[in-house]
Amino acid sequence: MPTFPDSSAGRPAATYWPVLGFAALAGMRSAVAPTLLSHYLVRHPAPALAGSPLRLLQQPAVAVALELAATREFMHDKNPGAAPRTAPRGLGLRTLGSALAGATWCQATGQSPWRGALLGGLGAAAATFGWYRLRKAITEKTALPPTTVGLGEDVLLWAAGAVLLRYLPPPAPAR
């Protein structure tokens, strides 16, 4: 499996670039960041999560539950009456989902989960507004239906998620 150039364990770049990647994805769909990370951790358990409540993301049942939540969110997004992602509930869910993914990833790689939560949450909040403006601009400039643009966003989301998972460095060994 190829590795990201800065993927040596314990180096901040190896820890924080995935957190920013999860944040960018959470800006598109709130459930995706914890869902992708959970599926990764089921296949690559992190000994550093032992004893932490964050270890639950390594459980197959949690991964399936998150997948169901992500599926529901994908369907809800196509509803013309859905609130914009920048509404308080949508923004809050994206921020919390990414904060959870960031905290879990940082704990799994031997870094501060608090830093991961902060970076993930702030990154997702910024990404939420960026993706919202981009999607709105594409819809207005191309006259494509919002559902079509949303489907394109979904394709981009899953492609970017697959790339992110492919290049994740391995979790840190237990201390």
PDB file of C-alpha atoms in Angstrom:
ATOM      1  CA  MET A   1       0.000   0.000   0.000  1.00  0.00           C
ATOM      2  CA  PRO A   2       1.447   3.408  -0.915  1.00  0.00           C
ATOM      3  CA  THR A   3       2.003   5.882   1.864  1.00  0.00           C
ATOM      4  CA  PHE A   4       1.725   9.638   2.071  1.00  0.00           C
ATOM      5  CA  PRO A   5       5.169  11.295   2.055  1.00  0.00           C
ATOM      6  CA  ASP A   6       4.894  12.458   5.706  1.00  0.00           C
ATOM      7  CA  SER A   7       3.365   9.262   7.088  1.00  0.00           C
ATOM      8  CA  SER A   8       5.953   8.313   9.700  1.00  0.00           C
ATOM      9  CA  ALA A   9       4.293   7.669  13.055  1.00  0.00           C
ATOM     10  CA  GLY A  10       4.319  10.483  15.559  1.00  0.00           C
ATOM     11  CA  ARG A  11       4.983  13.277  13.076  1.00  0.00           C
ATOM     12  CA  PRO A  12       2.320  15.969  13.249  1.00  0.00           C
ATOM     13  CA  ALA A  13       1.894  16.089   9.458  1.00  0.00           C
ATOM     14  CA  ALA A  14       1.091  12.387   9.501  1.00  0.00           C
ATOM     15  CA  THR A  15      -1.545  13.001  12.141  1.00  0.00           C
ATOM     16  CA  TYR A  16      -3.188  16.191  10.990  1.00  0.00           C
ATOM     17  CA  TRP A  17      -3.525  15.896   7.213  1.00  0.00           C
ATOM     18  CA  PRO A  18      -6.096  13.087   7.619  1.00  0.00           C
ATOM     19  CA  VAL A  19      -8.021  15.208  10.142  1.00  0.00           C
ATOM     20  CA  LEU A  20      -8.253  17.995   7.566  1.00  0.00           C
ATOM     21  CA  GLY A  21      -9.299  15.449   4.947  1.00  0.00           C
ATOM     22  CA  PHE A  22     -12.086  14.158   7.180  1.00  0.00           C
ATOM     23  CA  ALA A  23     -13.111  17.774   7.867  1.00  0.00           C
ATOM     24  CA  ALA A  24     -13.356  18.531   4.151  1.00  0.00           C
ATOM     25  CA  LEU A  25     -15.560  15.466   3.660  1.00  0.00           C
ATOM     26  CA  ALA A  26     -17.730  16.344   6.661  1.00  0.00           C
ATOM     27  CA  GLY A  27     -18.365  19.732   5.059  1.00  0.00           C
ATOM     28  CA  MET A  28     -20.211  17.825   2.329  1.00  0.00           C
ATOM     29  CA  ARG A  29     -22.015  15.225   4.459  1.00  0.00           C
ATOM     30  CA  SER A  30     -21.995  15.115   8.264  1.00  0.00           C
ATOM     31  CA  ALA A  31     -21.976  11.347   8.754  1.00  0.00           C
ATOM     32  CA  VAL A  32     -19.234  10.558   6.252  1.00  0.00           C
ATOM     33  CA  ALA A  33     -16.152  11.402   8.350  1.00  0.00           C
ATOM     34  CA  PRO A  34     -16.960   9.109  11.289  1.00  0.00           C
ATOM     35  CA  THR A  35     -18.348   6.464   8.910  1.00  0.00           C
ATOM     36  CA  LEU A  36     -15.192   6.231   6.796  1.00  0.00           C
ATOM     37  CA  LEU A  37     -12.913   6.312   9.823  1.00  0.00           C
ATOM     38  CA  SER A  38     -14.946   3.635  11.596  1.00  0.00           C
ATOM     39  CA  HIS A  39     -14.744   1.309   8.597  1.00  0.00           C
ATOM     40  CA  TYR A  40     -10.994   1.916   8.404  1.00  0.00           C
ATOM     41  CA  LEU A  41     -10.517   1.171  12.115  1.00  0.00           C
ATOM     42  CA  VAL A  42     -12.562  -2.031  11.907  1.00  0.00           C
ATOM     43  CA  ARG A  43     -10.000  -3.273   9.362  1.00  0.00           C
ATOM     44  CA  HIS A  44      -6.981  -1.635  11.045  1.00  0.00           C
ATOM     45  CA  PRO A  45      -7.635  -1.541  14.810  1.00  0.00           C
ATOM     46  CA  ALA A  46      -5.640   1.023  16.753  1.00  0.00           C
ATOM     47  CA  PRO A  47      -4.085  -0.284  19.968  1.00  0.00           C
ATOM     48  CA  ALA A  48      -3.776   3.334  21.145  1.00  0.00           C
ATOM     49  CA  LEU A  49      -7.588   3.482  21.413  1.00  0.00           C
ATOM     50  CA  ALA A  50      -7.723   0.726  24.049  1.00  0.00           C
ATOM     51  CA  GLY A  51      -9.368   2.042  27.187  1.00  0.00           C
ATOM     52  CA  SER A  52     -10.731   5.119  25.423  1.00  0.00           C
ATOM     53  CA  PRO A  53     -14.433   5.631  24.694  1.00  0.00           C
ATOM     54  CA  LEU A  54     -13.291   6.420  21.142  1.00  0.00           C
ATOM     55  CA  ARG A  55     -12.455   2.718  20.712  1.00  0.00           C
ATOM     56  CA  LEU A  56     -16.138   2.184  19.916  1.00  0.00           C
ATOM     57  CA  LEU A  57     -15.502   3.408  16.382  1.00  0.00           C
ATOM     58  CA  GLN A  58     -13.510   0.178  15.874  1.00  0.00           C
ATOM     59  CA  GLN A  59     -16.588  -1.967  16.498  1.00  0.00           C
ATOM     60  CA  PRO A  60     -18.231  -3.497  13.398  1.00  0.00           C
ATOM     61  CA  ALA A  61     -21.743  -2.765  14.725  1.00  0.00           C
ATOM     62  CA  VAL A  62     -20.869   0.924  15.104  1.00  0.00           C
ATOM     63  CA  ALA A  63     -19.475   0.992  11.560  1.00  0.00           C
ATOM     64  CA  VAL A  64     -22.734  -0.466  10.227  1.00  0.00           C
ATOM     65  CA  ALA A  65     -24.862   1.971  12.251  1.00  0.00           C
ATOM     66  CA  LEU A  66     -22.823   4.896  10.920  1.00  0.00           C
ATOM     67  CA  GLU A  67     -23.180   3.556   7.391  1.00  0.00           C
ATOM     68  CA  LEU A  68     -26.964   3.512   7.808  1.00  0.00           C
ATOM     69  CA  ALA A  69     -26.876   7.095   9.095  1.00  0.00           C
ATOM     70  CA  ALA A  70     -24.755   8.154   6.113  1.00  0.00           C
ATOM     71  CA  THR A  71     -27.162   6.433   3.711  1.00  0.00           C
ATOM     72  CA  ARG A  72     -30.105   8.248   5.262  1.00  0.00           C
ATOM     73  CA  GLU A  73     -28.247  11.537   4.975  1.00  0.00           C
ATOM     74  CA  PHE A  74     -27.519  10.922   1.275  1.00  0.00           C
ATOM     75  CA  MET A  75     -31.220  10.335   0.634  1.00  0.00           C
ATOM     76  CA  HIS A  76     -32.272  13.344   2.721  1.00  0.00           C
ATOM     77  CA  ASP A  77     -29.879  15.614   0.830  1.00  0.00           C
ATOM     78  CA  LYS A  78     -31.821  15.029  -2.395  1.00  0.00           C
ATOM     79  CA  ASN A  79     -35.057  16.278  -0.781  1.00  0.00           C
ATOM     80  CA  PRO A  80     -35.833  19.750  -2.171  1.00  0.00           C
ATOM     81  CA  GLY A  81     -37.235  20.772   1.219  1.00  0.00           C
ATOM     82  CA  ALA A  82     -34.059  19.882   3.122  1.00  0.00           C
ATOM     83  CA  ALA A  83     -32.563  22.689   5.170  1.00  0.00           C
ATOM     84  CA  PRO A  84     -29.251  24.057   3.893  1.00  0.00           C
ATOM     85  CA  ARG A  85     -26.128  22.517   5.362  1.00  0.00           C
ATOM     86  CA  THR A  86     -25.289  25.895   6.889  1.00  0.00           C
ATOM     87  CA  ALA A  87     -28.427  25.862   9.066  1.00  0.00           C
ATOM     88  CA  PRO A  88     -27.561  25.396  12.768  1.00  0.00           C
ATOM     89  CA  ARG A  89     -28.498  21.702  12.890  1.00  0.00           C
ATOM     90  CA  GLY A  90     -26.603  20.763   9.725  1.00  0.00           C
ATOM     91  CA  LEU A  91     -23.576  22.844  10.642  1.00  0.00           C
ATOM     92  CA  GLY A  92     -23.574  21.418  14.163  1.00  0.00           C
ATOM     93  CA  LEU A  93     -23.778  17.814  12.956  1.00  0.00           C
ATOM     94  CA  ARG A  94     -20.961  18.333  10.462  1.00  0.00           C
ATOM     95  CA  THR A  95     -18.805  19.996  13.101  1.00  0.00           C
ATOM     96  CA  LEU A  96     -19.474  17.269  15.687  1.00  0.00           C
ATOM     97  CA  GLY A  97     -18.979  14.411  13.213  1.00  0.00           C
ATOM     98  CA  SER A  98     -15.648  15.790  12.096  1.00  0.00           C
ATOM     99  CA  ALA A  99     -14.590  16.595  15.664  1.00  0.00           C
ATOM    100  CA  LEU A 100     -15.301  12.959  16.581  1.00  0.00           C
ATOM    101  CA  ALA A 101     -13.312  11.699  13.595  1.00  0.00           C
ATOM    102  CA  GLY A 102     -10.453  14.103  14.343  1.00  0.00           C
ATOM    103  CA  ALA A 103     -10.291  13.166  18.018  1.00  0.00           C
ATOM    104  CA  THR A 104     -10.405   9.462  17.219  1.00  0.00           C
ATOM    105  CA  TRP A 105      -7.744   9.673  14.518  1.00  0.00           C
ATOM    106  CA  CYS A 106      -5.393  11.682  16.723  1.00  0.00           C
ATOM    107  CA  GLN A 107      -5.875   9.311  19.665  1.00  0.00           C
ATOM    108  CA  ALA A 108      -5.289   6.352  17.323  1.00  0.00           C
ATOM    109  CA  THR A 109      -2.021   7.871  16.099  1.00  0.00           C
ATOM    110  CA  GLY A 110      -0.712   8.821  19.530  1.00  0.00           C
ATOM    111  CA  GLN A 111      -1.509  12.537  19.355  1.00  0.00           C
ATOM    112  CA  SER A 112      -3.823  14.748  21.400  1.00  0.00           C
ATOM    113  CA  PRO A 113      -7.485  13.902  20.777  1.00  0.00           C
ATOM    114  CA  TRP A 114      -8.402  17.433  21.891  1.00  0.00           C
ATOM    115  CA  ARG A 115      -6.306  18.947  19.115  1.00  0.00           C
ATOM    116  CA  GLY A 116      -7.860  16.537  16.649  1.00  0.00           C
ATOM    117  CA  ALA A 117     -11.368  17.444  17.783  1.00  0.00           C
ATOM    118  CA  LEU A 118     -10.642  21.160  17.544  1.00  0.00           C
ATOM    119  CA  LEU A 119      -8.992  20.928  14.129  1.00  0.00           C
ATOM    120  CA  GLY A 120     -11.675  18.576  12.825  1.00  0.00           C
ATOM    121  CA  GLY A 121     -14.544  20.699  14.093  1.00  0.00           C
ATOM    122  CA  LEU A 122     -13.173  24.020  12.871  1.00  0.00           C
ATOM    123  CA  GLY A 123     -12.141  22.490   9.558  1.00  0.00           C
ATOM    124  CA  ALA A 124     -15.605  21.032   9.008  1.00  0.00           C
ATOM    125  CA  ALA A 125     -17.295  24.336   9.832  1.00  0.00           C
ATOM    126  CA  ALA A 126     -15.135  26.121   7.253  1.00  0.00           C
ATOM    127  CA  ALA A 127     -15.600  23.341   4.688  1.00  0.00           C
ATOM    128  CA  THR A 128     -19.370  23.403   5.186  1.00  0.00           C
ATOM    129  CA  PHE A 129     -19.580  27.016   4.057  1.00  0.00           C
ATOM    130  CA  GLY A 130     -17.103  26.453   1.232  1.00  0.00           C
ATOM    131  CA  TRP A 131     -18.953  23.458  -0.197  1.00  0.00           C
ATOM    132  CA  TYR A 132     -22.300  25.209   0.235  1.00  0.00           C
ATOM    133  CA  ARG A 133     -21.132  28.226  -1.763  1.00  0.00           C
ATOM    134  CA  LEU A 134     -19.539  26.055  -4.437  1.00  0.00           C
ATOM    135  CA  ARG A 135     -22.639  23.900  -4.864  1.00  0.00           C
ATOM    136  CA  LYS A 136     -24.869  26.971  -5.001  1.00  0.00           C
ATOM    137  CA  ALA A 137     -22.603  28.663  -7.583  1.00  0.00           C
ATOM    138  CA  ILE A 138     -22.513  25.562  -9.783  1.00  0.00           C
ATOM    139  CA  THR A 139     -26.298  25.269  -9.657  1.00  0.00           C
ATOM    140  CA  GLU A 140     -26.775  28.944 -10.557  1.00  0.00           C
ATOM    141  CA  LYS A 141     -24.135  29.144 -13.304  1.00  0.00           C
ATOM    142  CA  THR A 142     -24.933  25.869 -15.058  1.00  0.00           C
ATOM    143  CA  ALA A 143     -28.704  25.744 -14.594  1.00  0.00           C
ATOM    144  CA  LEU A 144     -28.301  22.108 -13.566  1.00  0.00           C
ATOM    145  CA  PRO A 145     -30.953  20.872 -11.162  1.00  0.00           C
ATOM    146  CA  PRO A 146     -29.781  20.891  -7.528  1.00  0.00           C
ATOM    147  CA  THR A 147     -30.280  17.116  -7.352  1.00  0.00           C
ATOM    148  CA  THR A 148     -27.868  16.595 -10.251  1.00  0.00           C
ATOM    149  CA  VAL A 149     -25.268  18.823  -8.624  1.00  0.00           C
ATOM    150  CA  GLY A 150     -25.835  16.935  -5.363  1.00  0.00           C
ATOM    151  CA  LEU A 151     -25.208  13.617  -7.096  1.00  0.00           C
ATOM    152  CA  GLY A 152     -21.989  15.022  -8.548  1.00  0.00           C
ATOM    153  CA  GLU A 153     -21.005  16.111  -5.057  1.00  0.00           C
ATOM    154  CA  ASP A 154     -21.676  12.567  -3.831  1.00  0.00           C
ATOM    155  CA  VAL A 155     -19.369  11.125  -6.501  1.00  0.00           C
ATOM    156  CA  LEU A 156     -16.638  13.596  -5.538  1.00  0.00           C
ATOM    157  CA  LEU A 157     -17.181  12.801  -1.860  1.00  0.00           C
ATOM    158  CA  TRP A 158     -16.775   9.048  -2.243  1.00  0.00           C
ATOM    159  CA  ALA A 159     -13.815   9.376  -4.613  1.00  0.00           C
ATOM    160  CA  ALA A 160     -12.049  11.738  -2.202  1.00  0.00           C
ATOM    161  CA  GLY A 161     -12.936   9.456   0.717  1.00  0.00           C
ATOM    162  CA  ALA A 162     -11.444   6.449  -1.078  1.00  0.00           C
ATOM    163  CA  VAL A 163      -8.213   8.366  -1.733  1.00  0.00           C
ATOM    164  CA  LEU A 164      -8.052   9.519   1.888  1.00  0.00           C
ATOM    165  CA  LEU A 165      -8.484   5.977   3.214  1.00  0.00           C
ATOM    166  CA  ARG A 166      -5.910   4.610   0.791  1.00  0.00           C
ATOM    167  CA  TYR A 167      -3.207   6.947   2.049  1.00  0.00           C
ATOM    168  CA  LEU A 168      -3.925   6.884   5.785  1.00  0.00           C
ATOM    169  CA  PRO A 169      -0.810   5.997   7.759  1.00  0.00           C
ATOM    170  CA  PRO A 170      -1.186   3.038  10.125  1.00  0.00           C
ATOM    171  CA  PRO A 171      -2.407   3.692  13.676  1.00  0.00           C
ATOM    172  CA  ALA A 172       0.208   4.045  16.403  1.00  0.00           C
ATOM    173  CA  PRO A 173       1.160   1.079  18.575  1.00  0.00           C
ATOM    174  CA  ALA A 174      -0.074   1.065  22.163  1.00  0.00           C
ATOM    175  CA  ARG A 175       2.065   3.023  24.615  1.00  0.00           C
TER     176      ARG A 175
END
